[in-house]
Amino acid sequence: MKSRSQSLLLRRIALHAALAPLAVIWLFPLWMMFVFSTMPDNGIFSPDIVLWPSTNFIENFKNLQADTDFVGAMVISVGVALIYTFLSVMLTSMAGWALARYRFVGRSIVIAIIIGTITLPFSVVVIPQFIMVAREFRLANTWVALIVPPLFNSLGVLFMRQSFSMMPGELFDAARVEGVKEWQIFLRIALPLARPTMAALAIILFLASWNNYLWPLLINSRPGMMTAPVALGTLIGLTKVSWGGIMAGAVLLTAPILVIFVALQRHFIAGIAAGAIK
């Protein structure tokens, strides 16, 4: 037993020794992004190699705020991401529940269509979607245009369908025998059991909304409706590029995602593992 425990300890040490350099390689660009955010523009392109932060972050942030109203853009991004994530998780959960637990005519066709939509790149549908939302519905420069069009997520539907399919059907049949209504079964039994999967899906959807650039850029033309990634893009001009402001904004955009992932990584890993096992 002693030799076995020593062998296990040596394996762990070897694994950590192999993964530590990979972690450093992954974290190094993030660290350099933070370092550049604390330097003036002329210092970023200096031939000297600088690995430690400077003292210009506040000045870069002030310039960023003066050029783009970045705080307002961050508020819009947070609001859009939170509302989109909540609505999309609920919508995909309902669709996944219906496809996993109900038998109806055309069910396999619907699943095939949903799988087929995953293969379509966004560039194929972006122009028709823009014409429909902006010209036909006249919803440009509104929160509805930012949130509603991308709500239905095909990958999320299949993700939730897999989670609900793994749950024992006898549990729901027993609830029906007791007279529990279908919507109560979904809300009070199925959703609590699918909480790890929903947490993982929520992280993925929040990240997708937070980093979304093309659709907010197309559908909103007013400065007061810009999301944070679009606001950062406006700093790249024809004759001048505020690299210090861009780096400061990139740090402010990256920090919330890292905090959320570190805080919820246990639920994320559990949800991914639950969706991968059948």
PDB file of C-alpha atoms in Angstrom:
ATOM      1  CA  MET A   1       0.000   0.000   0.000  1.00  0.00           C
ATOM      2  CA  LYS A   2       2.868   2.354   0.798  1.00  0.00           C
ATOM      3  CA  SER A   3       4.560   1.760  -2.551  1.00  0.00           C
ATOM      4  CA  ARG A   4       1.223   2.277  -4.317  1.00  0.00           C
ATOM      5  CA  SER A   5       0.642   5.617  -2.601  1.00  0.00           C
ATOM      6  CA  GLN A   6       4.184   6.703  -3.477  1.00  0.00           C
ATOM      7  CA  SER A   7       3.608   5.743  -7.115  1.00  0.00           C
ATOM      8  CA  LEU A   8       0.372   7.736  -7.164  1.00  0.00           C
ATOM      9  CA  LEU A   9       2.176  10.741  -5.664  1.00  0.00           C
ATOM     10  CA  LEU A  10       4.911  10.531  -8.289  1.00  0.00           C
ATOM     11  CA  ARG A  11       2.305  10.408 -11.054  1.00  0.00           C
ATOM     12  CA  ARG A  12       0.612  13.505  -9.693  1.00  0.00           C
ATOM     13  CA  ILE A  13       3.925  15.337  -9.476  1.00  0.00           C
ATOM     14  CA  ALA A  14       4.777  14.347 -13.064  1.00  0.00           C
ATOM     15  CA  LEU A  15       1.332  15.438 -14.275  1.00  0.00           C
ATOM     16  CA  HIS A  16       1.615  18.830 -12.576  1.00  0.00           C
ATOM     17  CA  ALA A  17       5.153  19.256 -13.898  1.00  0.00           C
ATOM     18  CA  ALA A  18       3.882  18.635 -17.437  1.00  0.00           C
ATOM     19  CA  LEU A  19       0.827  20.887 -17.110  1.00  0.00           C
ATOM     20  CA  ALA A  20       2.539  23.818 -15.378  1.00  0.00           C
ATOM     21  CA  PRO A  21       4.438  24.984 -18.519  1.00  0.00           C
ATOM     22  CA  LEU A  22       1.214  24.728 -20.549  1.00  0.00           C
ATOM     23  CA  ALA A  23      -0.581  26.865 -17.972  1.00  0.00           C
ATOM     24  CA  VAL A  24       2.189  29.467 -18.150  1.00  0.00           C
ATOM     25  CA  ILE A  25       1.987  29.526 -21.958  1.00  0.00           C
ATOM     26  CA  TRP A  26      -1.807  30.004 -21.780  1.00  0.00           C
ATOM     27  CA  LEU A  27      -1.615  32.737 -19.121  1.00  0.00           C
ATOM     28  CA  PHE A  28       1.284  34.650 -20.658  1.00  0.00           C
ATOM     29  CA  PRO A  29      -0.792  36.491 -23.348  1.00  0.00           C
ATOM     30  CA  LEU A  30      -3.313  37.522 -20.674  1.00  0.00           C
ATOM     31  CA  TRP A  31      -0.503  38.829 -18.497  1.00  0.00           C
ATOM     32  CA  MET A  32       1.016  40.775 -21.392  1.00  0.00           C
ATOM     33  CA  MET A  33      -2.402  42.240 -22.201  1.00  0.00           C
ATOM     34  CA  PHE A  34      -2.558  43.552 -18.638  1.00  0.00           C
ATOM     35  CA  VAL A  35       1.014  44.866 -18.863  1.00  0.00           C
ATOM     36  CA  PHE A  36       0.263  46.702 -22.129  1.00  0.00           C
ATOM     37  CA  SER A  37      -2.860  48.223 -20.572  1.00  0.00           C
ATOM     38  CA  THR A  38      -0.643  49.964 -18.015  1.00  0.00           C
ATOM     39  CA  MET A  39       1.726  51.464 -20.604  1.00  0.00           C
ATOM     40  CA  PRO A  40       1.453  54.506 -22.880  1.00  0.00           C
ATOM     41  CA  ASP A  41       1.089  53.961 -26.625  1.00  0.00           C
ATOM     42  CA  ASN A  42       4.741  54.687 -27.360  1.00  0.00           C
ATOM     43  CA  GLY A  43       5.800  52.244 -24.637  1.00  0.00           C
ATOM     44  CA  ILE A  44       3.785  49.388 -26.136  1.00  0.00           C
ATOM     45  CA  PHE A  45       5.859  49.493 -29.332  1.00  0.00           C
ATOM     46  CA  SER A  46       9.137  50.090 -27.550  1.00  0.00           C
ATOM     47  CA  PRO A  47      11.946  47.703 -28.604  1.00  0.00           C
ATOM     48  CA  ASP A  48      12.624  46.978 -24.929  1.00  0.00           C
ATOM     49  CA  ILE A  49      11.031  43.842 -23.486  1.00  0.00           C
ATOM     50  CA  VAL A  50       8.816  44.825 -20.553  1.00  0.00           C
ATOM     51  CA  LEU A  51       7.220  42.094 -18.438  1.00  0.00           C
ATOM     52  CA  TRP A  52       6.025  44.142 -15.461  1.00  0.00           C
ATOM     53  CA  PRO A  53       3.121  46.600 -15.221  1.00  0.00           C
ATOM     54  CA  SER A  54       3.629  50.329 -15.456  1.00  0.00           C
ATOM     55  CA  THR A  55       1.489  53.140 -14.013  1.00  0.00           C
ATOM     56  CA  ASN A  56      -0.522  54.360 -17.014  1.00  0.00           C
ATOM     57  CA  PHE A  57      -3.682  52.231 -16.630  1.00  0.00           C
ATOM     58  CA  ILE A  58      -5.808  55.049 -15.170  1.00  0.00           C
ATOM     59  CA  GLU A  59      -4.758  57.408 -17.968  1.00  0.00           C
ATOM     60  CA  ASN A  60      -5.554  54.787 -20.608  1.00  0.00           C
ATOM     61  CA  PHE A  61      -8.954  54.183 -19.035  1.00  0.00           C
ATOM     62  CA  LYS A  62      -9.705  57.910 -18.951  1.00  0.00           C
ATOM     63  CA  ASN A  63      -8.875  58.189 -22.648  1.00  0.00           C
ATOM     64  CA  LEU A  64     -11.008  55.109 -23.348  1.00  0.00           C
ATOM     65  CA  GLN A  65     -13.945  56.548 -21.437  1.00  0.00           C
ATOM     66  CA  ALA A  66     -13.626  59.931 -23.123  1.00  0.00           C
ATOM     67  CA  ASP A  67     -13.554  58.385 -26.601  1.00  0.00           C
ATOM     68  CA  THR A  68     -16.266  55.717 -26.237  1.00  0.00           C
ATOM     69  CA  ASP A  69     -18.250  56.040 -22.966  1.00  0.00           C
ATOM     70  CA  PHE A  70     -16.979  52.556 -22.182  1.00  0.00           C
ATOM     71  CA  VAL A  71     -18.729  52.352 -18.814  1.00  0.00           C
ATOM     72  CA  GLY A  72     -22.100  52.841 -20.513  1.00  0.00           C
ATOM     73  CA  ALA A  73     -21.181  50.243 -23.134  1.00  0.00           C
ATOM     74  CA  MET A  74     -20.231  47.789 -20.369  1.00  0.00           C
ATOM     75  CA  VAL A  75     -23.610  48.342 -18.691  1.00  0.00           C
ATOM     76  CA  ILE A  76     -25.373  47.589 -21.978  1.00  0.00           C
ATOM     77  CA  SER A  77     -23.235  44.466 -22.507  1.00  0.00           C
ATOM     78  CA  VAL A  78     -23.972  43.186 -18.994  1.00  0.00           C
ATOM     79  CA  GLY A  79     -27.711  43.802 -19.370  1.00  0.00           C
ATOM     80  CA  VAL A  80     -27.890  42.187 -22.813  1.00  0.00           C
ATOM     81  CA  ALA A  81     -25.796  39.181 -21.748  1.00  0.00           C
ATOM     82  CA  LEU A  82     -27.804  38.519 -18.568  1.00  0.00           C
ATOM     83  CA  ILE A  83     -31.226  38.848 -20.245  1.00  0.00           C
ATOM     84  CA  TYR A  84     -30.118  36.836 -23.273  1.00  0.00           C
ATOM     85  CA  THR A  85     -28.624  34.075 -21.130  1.00  0.00           C
ATOM     86  CA  PHE A  86     -31.730  33.707 -18.944  1.00  0.00           C
ATOM     87  CA  LEU A  87     -34.196  33.716 -21.845  1.00  0.00           C
ATOM     88  CA  SER A  88     -32.077  31.451 -24.035  1.00  0.00           C
ATOM     89  CA  VAL A  89     -31.530  28.886 -21.261  1.00  0.00           C
ATOM     90  CA  MET A  90     -35.273  28.751 -20.580  1.00  0.00           C
ATOM     91  CA  LEU A  91     -36.158  28.546 -24.292  1.00  0.00           C
ATOM     92  CA  THR A  92     -33.627  25.829 -25.071  1.00  0.00           C
ATOM     93  CA  SER A  93     -34.668  23.937 -21.923  1.00  0.00           C
ATOM     94  CA  MET A  94     -38.309  23.893 -23.012  1.00  0.00           C
ATOM     95  CA  ALA A  95     -37.366  22.797 -26.533  1.00  0.00           C
ATOM     96  CA  GLY A  96     -35.013  20.121 -25.205  1.00  0.00           C
ATOM     97  CA  TRP A  97     -37.685  18.856 -22.809  1.00  0.00           C
ATOM     98  CA  ALA A  98     -40.246  18.551 -25.600  1.00  0.00           C
ATOM     99  CA  LEU A  99     -37.837  16.724 -27.905  1.00  0.00           C
ATOM    100  CA  ALA A 100     -36.638  14.373 -25.151  1.00  0.00           C
ATOM    101  CA  ARG A 101     -39.913  13.443 -23.415  1.00  0.00           C
ATOM    102  CA  TYR A 102     -42.735  13.800 -25.929  1.00  0.00           C
ATOM    103  CA  ARG A 103     -43.471  11.689 -29.003  1.00  0.00           C
ATOM    104  CA  PHE A 104     -45.114  13.551 -31.872  1.00  0.00           C
ATOM    105  CA  VAL A 105     -45.301  13.381 -35.655  1.00  0.00           C
ATOM    106  CA  GLY A 106     -42.220  14.879 -37.285  1.00  0.00           C
ATOM    107  CA  ARG A 107     -40.082  14.741 -34.154  1.00  0.00           C
ATOM    108  CA  SER A 108     -37.114  13.173 -35.941  1.00  0.00           C
ATOM    109  CA  ILE A 109     -37.407  15.734 -38.743  1.00  0.00           C
ATOM    110  CA  VAL A 110     -37.303  18.585 -36.234  1.00  0.00           C
ATOM    111  CA  ILE A 111     -34.196  17.117 -34.595  1.00  0.00           C
ATOM    112  CA  ALA A 112     -32.552  16.704 -38.010  1.00  0.00           C
ATOM    113  CA  ILE A 113     -33.310  20.333 -38.899  1.00  0.00           C
ATOM    114  CA  ILE A 114     -31.857  21.540 -35.597  1.00  0.00           C
ATOM    115  CA  ILE A 115     -28.704  19.505 -36.174  1.00  0.00           C
ATOM    116  CA  GLY A 116     -28.512  20.888 -39.716  1.00  0.00           C
ATOM    117  CA  THR A 117     -28.660  24.485 -38.535  1.00  0.00           C
ATOM    118  CA  ILE A 118     -25.490  23.934 -36.499  1.00  0.00           C
ATOM    119  CA  THR A 119     -23.546  23.475 -39.752  1.00  0.00           C
ATOM    120  CA  LEU A 120     -24.685  26.865 -41.105  1.00  0.00           C
ATOM    121  CA  PRO A 121     -22.156  29.646 -40.470  1.00  0.00           C
ATOM    122  CA  PHE A 122     -23.566  32.904 -39.159  1.00  0.00           C
ATOM    123  CA  SER A 123     -22.338  34.735 -42.259  1.00  0.00           C
ATOM    124  CA  VAL A 124     -24.937  32.844 -44.320  1.00  0.00           C
ATOM    125  CA  VAL A 125     -27.927  34.135 -42.345  1.00  0.00           C
ATOM    126  CA  VAL A 126     -26.672  37.504 -41.145  1.00  0.00           C
ATOM    127  CA  ILE A 127     -27.833  39.499 -44.194  1.00  0.00           C
ATOM    128  CA  PRO A 128     -31.403  38.063 -44.313  1.00  0.00           C
ATOM    129  CA  GLN A 129     -31.630  38.422 -40.543  1.00  0.00           C
ATOM    130  CA  PHE A 130     -30.494  42.039 -40.713  1.00  0.00           C
ATOM    131  CA  ILE A 131     -33.009  42.881 -43.454  1.00  0.00           C
ATOM    132  CA  MET A 132     -35.833  41.237 -41.529  1.00  0.00           C
ATOM    133  CA  VAL A 133     -35.043  42.879 -38.188  1.00  0.00           C
ATOM    134  CA  ALA A 134     -33.972  46.331 -39.398  1.00  0.00           C
ATOM    135  CA  ARG A 135     -36.162  46.910 -42.457  1.00  0.00           C
ATOM    136  CA  GLU A 136     -39.236  44.724 -42.005  1.00  0.00           C
ATOM    137  CA  PHE A 137     -39.667  44.939 -38.218  1.00  0.00           C
ATOM    138  CA  ARG A 138     -37.921  48.340 -37.808  1.00  0.00           C
ATOM    139  CA  LEU A 139     -36.182  47.229 -34.619  1.00  0.00           C
ATOM    140  CA  ALA A 140     -32.703  48.613 -35.282  1.00  0.00           C
ATOM    141  CA  ASN A 141     -31.025  50.377 -32.346  1.00  0.00           C
ATOM    142  CA  THR A 142     -33.187  48.595 -29.777  1.00  0.00           C
ATOM    143  CA  TRP A 143     -32.549  46.054 -27.034  1.00  0.00           C
ATOM    144  CA  VAL A 144     -34.995  43.697 -28.733  1.00  0.00           C
ATOM    145  CA  ALA A 145     -32.792  43.574 -31.821  1.00  0.00           C
ATOM    146  CA  LEU A 146     -29.764  42.747 -29.685  1.00  0.00           C
ATOM    147  CA  ILE A 147     -31.393  40.002 -27.618  1.00  0.00           C
ATOM    148  CA  VAL A 148     -34.197  38.273 -29.527  1.00  0.00           C
ATOM    149  CA  PRO A 149     -32.695  37.171 -32.926  1.00  0.00           C
ATOM    150  CA  PRO A 150     -29.946  34.938 -31.472  1.00  0.00           C
ATOM    151  CA  LEU A 151     -32.141  33.527 -28.665  1.00  0.00           C
ATOM    152  CA  PHE A 152     -32.753  30.079 -30.163  1.00  0.00           C
ATOM    153  CA  ASN A 153     -29.492  28.172 -29.846  1.00  0.00           C
ATOM    154  CA  SER A 154     -29.417  24.835 -31.647  1.00  0.00           C
ATOM    155  CA  LEU A 155     -26.469  23.499 -29.666  1.00  0.00           C
ATOM    156  CA  GLY A 156     -28.223  24.449 -26.428  1.00  0.00           C
ATOM    157  CA  VAL A 157     -31.370  22.577 -27.478  1.00  0.00           C
ATOM    158  CA  LEU A 158     -29.415  19.402 -28.202  1.00  0.00           C
ATOM    159  CA  PHE A 159     -27.435  19.868 -24.980  1.00  0.00           C
ATOM    160  CA  MET A 160     -30.589  20.097 -22.863  1.00  0.00           C
ATOM    161  CA  ARG A 161     -32.291  17.294 -24.807  1.00  0.00           C
ATOM    162  CA  GLN A 162     -29.384  15.005 -23.941  1.00  0.00           C
ATOM    163  CA  SER A 163     -29.623  15.976 -20.285  1.00  0.00           C
ATOM    164  CA  PHE A 164     -33.389  15.339 -20.078  1.00  0.00           C
ATOM    165  CA  SER A 165     -33.058  12.049 -22.004  1.00  0.00           C
ATOM    166  CA  MET A 166     -30.706  10.701 -19.325  1.00  0.00           C
ATOM    167  CA  MET A 167     -33.232  11.247 -16.536  1.00  0.00           C
ATOM    168  CA  PRO A 168     -35.332   8.222 -15.467  1.00  0.00           C
ATOM    169  CA  GLY A 169     -38.749   8.309 -17.118  1.00  0.00           C
ATOM    170  CA  GLU A 170     -40.283   6.451 -14.166  1.00  0.00           C
ATOM    171  CA  LEU A 171     -39.774   9.554 -12.037  1.00  0.00           C
ATOM    172  CA  PHE A 172     -41.961  11.670 -14.327  1.00  0.00           C
ATOM    173  CA  ASP A 173     -44.515   8.879 -14.766  1.00  0.00           C
ATOM    174  CA  ALA A 174     -44.878   8.642 -10.983  1.00  0.00           C
ATOM    175  CA  ALA A 175     -45.470  12.387 -10.811  1.00  0.00           C
ATOM    176  CA  ARG A 176     -48.195  12.129 -13.473  1.00  0.00           C
ATOM    177  CA  VAL A 177     -49.863   9.321 -11.521  1.00  0.00           C
ATOM    178  CA  GLU A 178     -49.923  11.632  -8.492  1.00  0.00           C
ATOM    179  CA  GLY A 179     -51.740  14.230 -10.579  1.00  0.00           C
ATOM    180  CA  VAL A 180     -48.865  16.655 -11.085  1.00  0.00           C
ATOM    181  CA  LYS A 181     -49.384  18.804 -14.161  1.00  0.00           C
ATOM    182  CA  GLU A 182     -46.919  18.802 -17.043  1.00  0.00           C
ATOM    183  CA  TRP A 183     -45.633  22.324 -16.472  1.00  0.00           C
ATOM    184  CA  GLN A 184     -45.078  21.501 -12.781  1.00  0.00           C
ATOM    185  CA  ILE A 185     -43.124  18.380 -13.716  1.00  0.00           C
ATOM    186  CA  PHE A 186     -40.915  20.488 -15.963  1.00  0.00           C
ATOM    187  CA  LEU A 187     -40.371  23.358 -13.520  1.00  0.00           C
ATOM    188  CA  ARG A 188     -40.230  21.514 -10.196  1.00  0.00           C
ATOM    189  CA  ILE A 189     -38.665  18.173 -11.129  1.00  0.00           C
ATOM    190  CA  ALA A 190     -36.832  18.301 -14.472  1.00  0.00           C
ATOM    191  CA  LEU A 191     -35.176  21.702 -14.181  1.00  0.00           C
ATOM    192  CA  PRO A 192     -33.728  21.131 -10.683  1.00  0.00           C
ATOM    193  CA  LEU A 193     -32.264  17.819 -11.859  1.00  0.00           C
ATOM    194  CA  ALA A 194     -30.741  19.549 -14.900  1.00  0.00           C
ATOM    195  CA  ARG A 195     -29.171  22.350 -12.856  1.00  0.00           C
ATOM    196  CA  PRO A 196     -25.508  21.411 -13.600  1.00  0.00           C
ATOM    197  CA  THR A 197     -26.233  21.221 -17.319  1.00  0.00           C
ATOM    198  CA  MET A 198     -28.096  24.530 -17.235  1.00  0.00           C
ATOM    199  CA  ALA A 199     -25.181  26.159 -15.393  1.00  0.00           C
ATOM    200  CA  ALA A 200     -22.708  24.967 -18.026  1.00  0.00           C
ATOM    201  CA  LEU A 201     -25.012  26.122 -20.828  1.00  0.00           C
ATOM    202  CA  ALA A 202     -25.515  29.500 -19.132  1.00  0.00           C
ATOM    203  CA  ILE A 203     -21.743  30.069 -18.999  1.00  0.00           C
ATOM    204  CA  ILE A 204     -21.399  29.204 -22.692  1.00  0.00           C
ATOM    205  CA  LEU A 205     -24.298  31.458 -23.732  1.00  0.00           C
ATOM    206  CA  PHE A 206     -23.154  34.351 -21.530  1.00  0.00           C
ATOM    207  CA  LEU A 207     -19.674  34.134 -23.032  1.00  0.00           C
ATOM    208  CA  ALA A 208     -21.110  34.050 -26.568  1.00  0.00           C
ATOM    209  CA  SER A 209     -23.248  37.129 -25.916  1.00  0.00           C
ATOM    210  CA  TRP A 210     -20.439  38.953 -24.115  1.00  0.00           C
ATOM    211  CA  ASN A 211     -18.014  38.461 -27.020  1.00  0.00           C
ATOM    212  CA  ASN A 212     -20.555  38.999 -29.809  1.00  0.00           C
ATOM    213  CA  TYR A 213     -19.288  41.689 -32.159  1.00  0.00           C
ATOM    214  CA  LEU A 214     -20.691  41.341 -35.680  1.00  0.00           C
ATOM    215  CA  TRP A 215     -24.430  41.396 -34.944  1.00  0.00           C
ATOM    216  CA  PRO A 216     -24.364  44.362 -32.482  1.00  0.00           C
ATOM    217  CA  LEU A 217     -22.155  46.227 -34.961  1.00  0.00           C
ATOM    218  CA  LEU A 218     -24.669  45.729 -37.785  1.00  0.00           C
ATOM    219  CA  ILE A 219     -27.952  46.285 -35.959  1.00  0.00           C
ATOM    220  CA  ASN A 220     -27.003  49.329 -33.849  1.00  0.00           C
ATOM    221  CA  SER A 221     -25.688  52.572 -35.291  1.00  0.00           C
ATOM    222  CA  ARG A 222     -26.318  54.895 -32.331  1.00  0.00           C
ATOM    223  CA  PRO A 223     -23.355  55.497 -29.971  1.00  0.00           C
ATOM    224  CA  GLY A 224     -25.650  55.136 -26.957  1.00  0.00           C
ATOM    225  CA  MET A 225     -26.552  51.548 -27.943  1.00  0.00           C
ATOM    226  CA  MET A 226     -23.040  50.216 -28.478  1.00  0.00           C
ATOM    227  CA  THR A 227     -21.943  47.107 -26.633  1.00  0.00           C
ATOM    228  CA  ALA A 228     -18.445  47.008 -25.162  1.00  0.00           C
ATOM    229  CA  PRO A 229     -16.752  45.015 -28.011  1.00  0.00           C
ATOM    230  CA  VAL A 230     -18.217  47.417 -30.587  1.00  0.00           C
ATOM    231  CA  ALA A 231     -17.095  50.408 -28.518  1.00  0.00           C
ATOM    232  CA  LEU A 232     -13.557  49.001 -28.480  1.00  0.00           C
ATOM    233  CA  GLY A 233     -13.656  48.602 -32.253  1.00  0.00           C
ATOM    234  CA  THR A 234     -14.310  52.309 -32.710  1.00  0.00           C
ATOM    235  CA  LEU A 235     -10.861  53.082 -31.277  1.00  0.00           C
ATOM    236  CA  ILE A 236      -9.264  51.717 -34.451  1.00  0.00           C
ATOM    237  CA  GLY A 237      -9.288  54.707 -36.790  1.00  0.00           C
ATOM    238  CA  LEU A 238      -7.800  55.417 -40.200  1.00  0.00           C
ATOM    239  CA  THR A 239      -4.993  57.604 -38.878  1.00  0.00           C
ATOM    240  CA  LYS A 240      -4.875  56.900 -35.144  1.00  0.00           C
ATOM    241  CA  VAL A 241      -5.212  53.767 -33.031  1.00  0.00           C
ATOM    242  CA  SER A 242      -5.435  54.081 -29.244  1.00  0.00           C
ATOM    243  CA  TRP A 243      -3.638  50.861 -28.330  1.00  0.00           C
ATOM    244  CA  GLY A 244      -3.424  51.710 -24.648  1.00  0.00           C
ATOM    245  CA  GLY A 245      -7.186  52.278 -24.501  1.00  0.00           C
ATOM    246  CA  ILE A 246      -7.827  49.069 -26.419  1.00  0.00           C
ATOM    247  CA  MET A 247      -5.680  47.074 -23.999  1.00  0.00           C
ATOM    248  CA  ALA A 248      -7.385  48.663 -20.982  1.00  0.00           C
ATOM    249  CA  GLY A 249     -10.810  47.862 -22.439  1.00  0.00           C
ATOM    250  CA  ALA A 250      -9.729  44.305 -23.258  1.00  0.00           C
ATOM    251  CA  VAL A 251      -8.658  43.804 -19.636  1.00  0.00           C
ATOM    252  CA  LEU A 252     -12.010  45.100 -18.380  1.00  0.00           C
ATOM    253  CA  LEU A 253     -13.829  42.793 -20.808  1.00  0.00           C
ATOM    254  CA  THR A 254     -11.767  39.724 -19.905  1.00  0.00           C
ATOM    255  CA  ALA A 255     -11.779  40.083 -16.119  1.00  0.00           C
ATOM    256  CA  PRO A 256     -15.533  39.380 -15.557  1.00  0.00           C
ATOM    257  CA  ILE A 257     -15.384  36.243 -17.697  1.00  0.00           C
ATOM    258  CA  LEU A 258     -12.412  34.873 -15.759  1.00  0.00           C
ATOM    259  CA  VAL A 259     -14.116  35.612 -12.446  1.00  0.00           C
ATOM    260  CA  ILE A 260     -17.358  33.942 -13.545  1.00  0.00           C
ATOM    261  CA  PHE A 261     -15.568  30.869 -14.855  1.00  0.00           C
ATOM    262  CA  VAL A 262     -13.417  30.447 -11.737  1.00  0.00           C
ATOM    263  CA  ALA A 263     -16.471  30.855  -9.503  1.00  0.00           C
ATOM    264  CA  LEU A 264     -18.636  28.426 -11.508  1.00  0.00           C
ATOM    265  CA  GLN A 265     -16.049  26.019 -12.919  1.00  0.00           C
ATOM    266  CA  ARG A 266     -17.297  23.189 -10.698  1.00  0.00           C
ATOM    267  CA  HIS A 267     -20.796  23.494 -12.176  1.00  0.00           C
ATOM    268  CA  PHE A 268     -19.382  23.930 -15.685  1.00  0.00           C
ATOM    269  CA  ILE A 269     -17.289  20.755 -15.502  1.00  0.00           C
ATOM    270  CA  ALA A 270     -20.166  18.817 -13.916  1.00  0.00           C
ATOM    271  CA  GLY A 271     -22.566  19.974 -16.631  1.00  0.00           C
ATOM    272  CA  ILE A 272     -20.204  19.085 -19.457  1.00  0.00           C
ATOM    273  CA  ALA A 273     -19.537  15.666 -17.927  1.00  0.00           C
ATOM    274  CA  ALA A 274     -23.265  15.047 -17.424  1.00  0.00           C
ATOM    275  CA  GLY A 275     -23.994  15.889 -21.045  1.00  0.00           C
ATOM    276  CA  ALA A 276     -21.221  13.596 -22.285  1.00  0.00           C
ATOM    277  CA  ILE A 277     -22.299  10.446 -20.412  1.00  0.00           C
ATOM    278  CA  LYS A 278     -25.277   8.413 -21.482  1.00  0.00           C
TER     279      LYS A 278
END
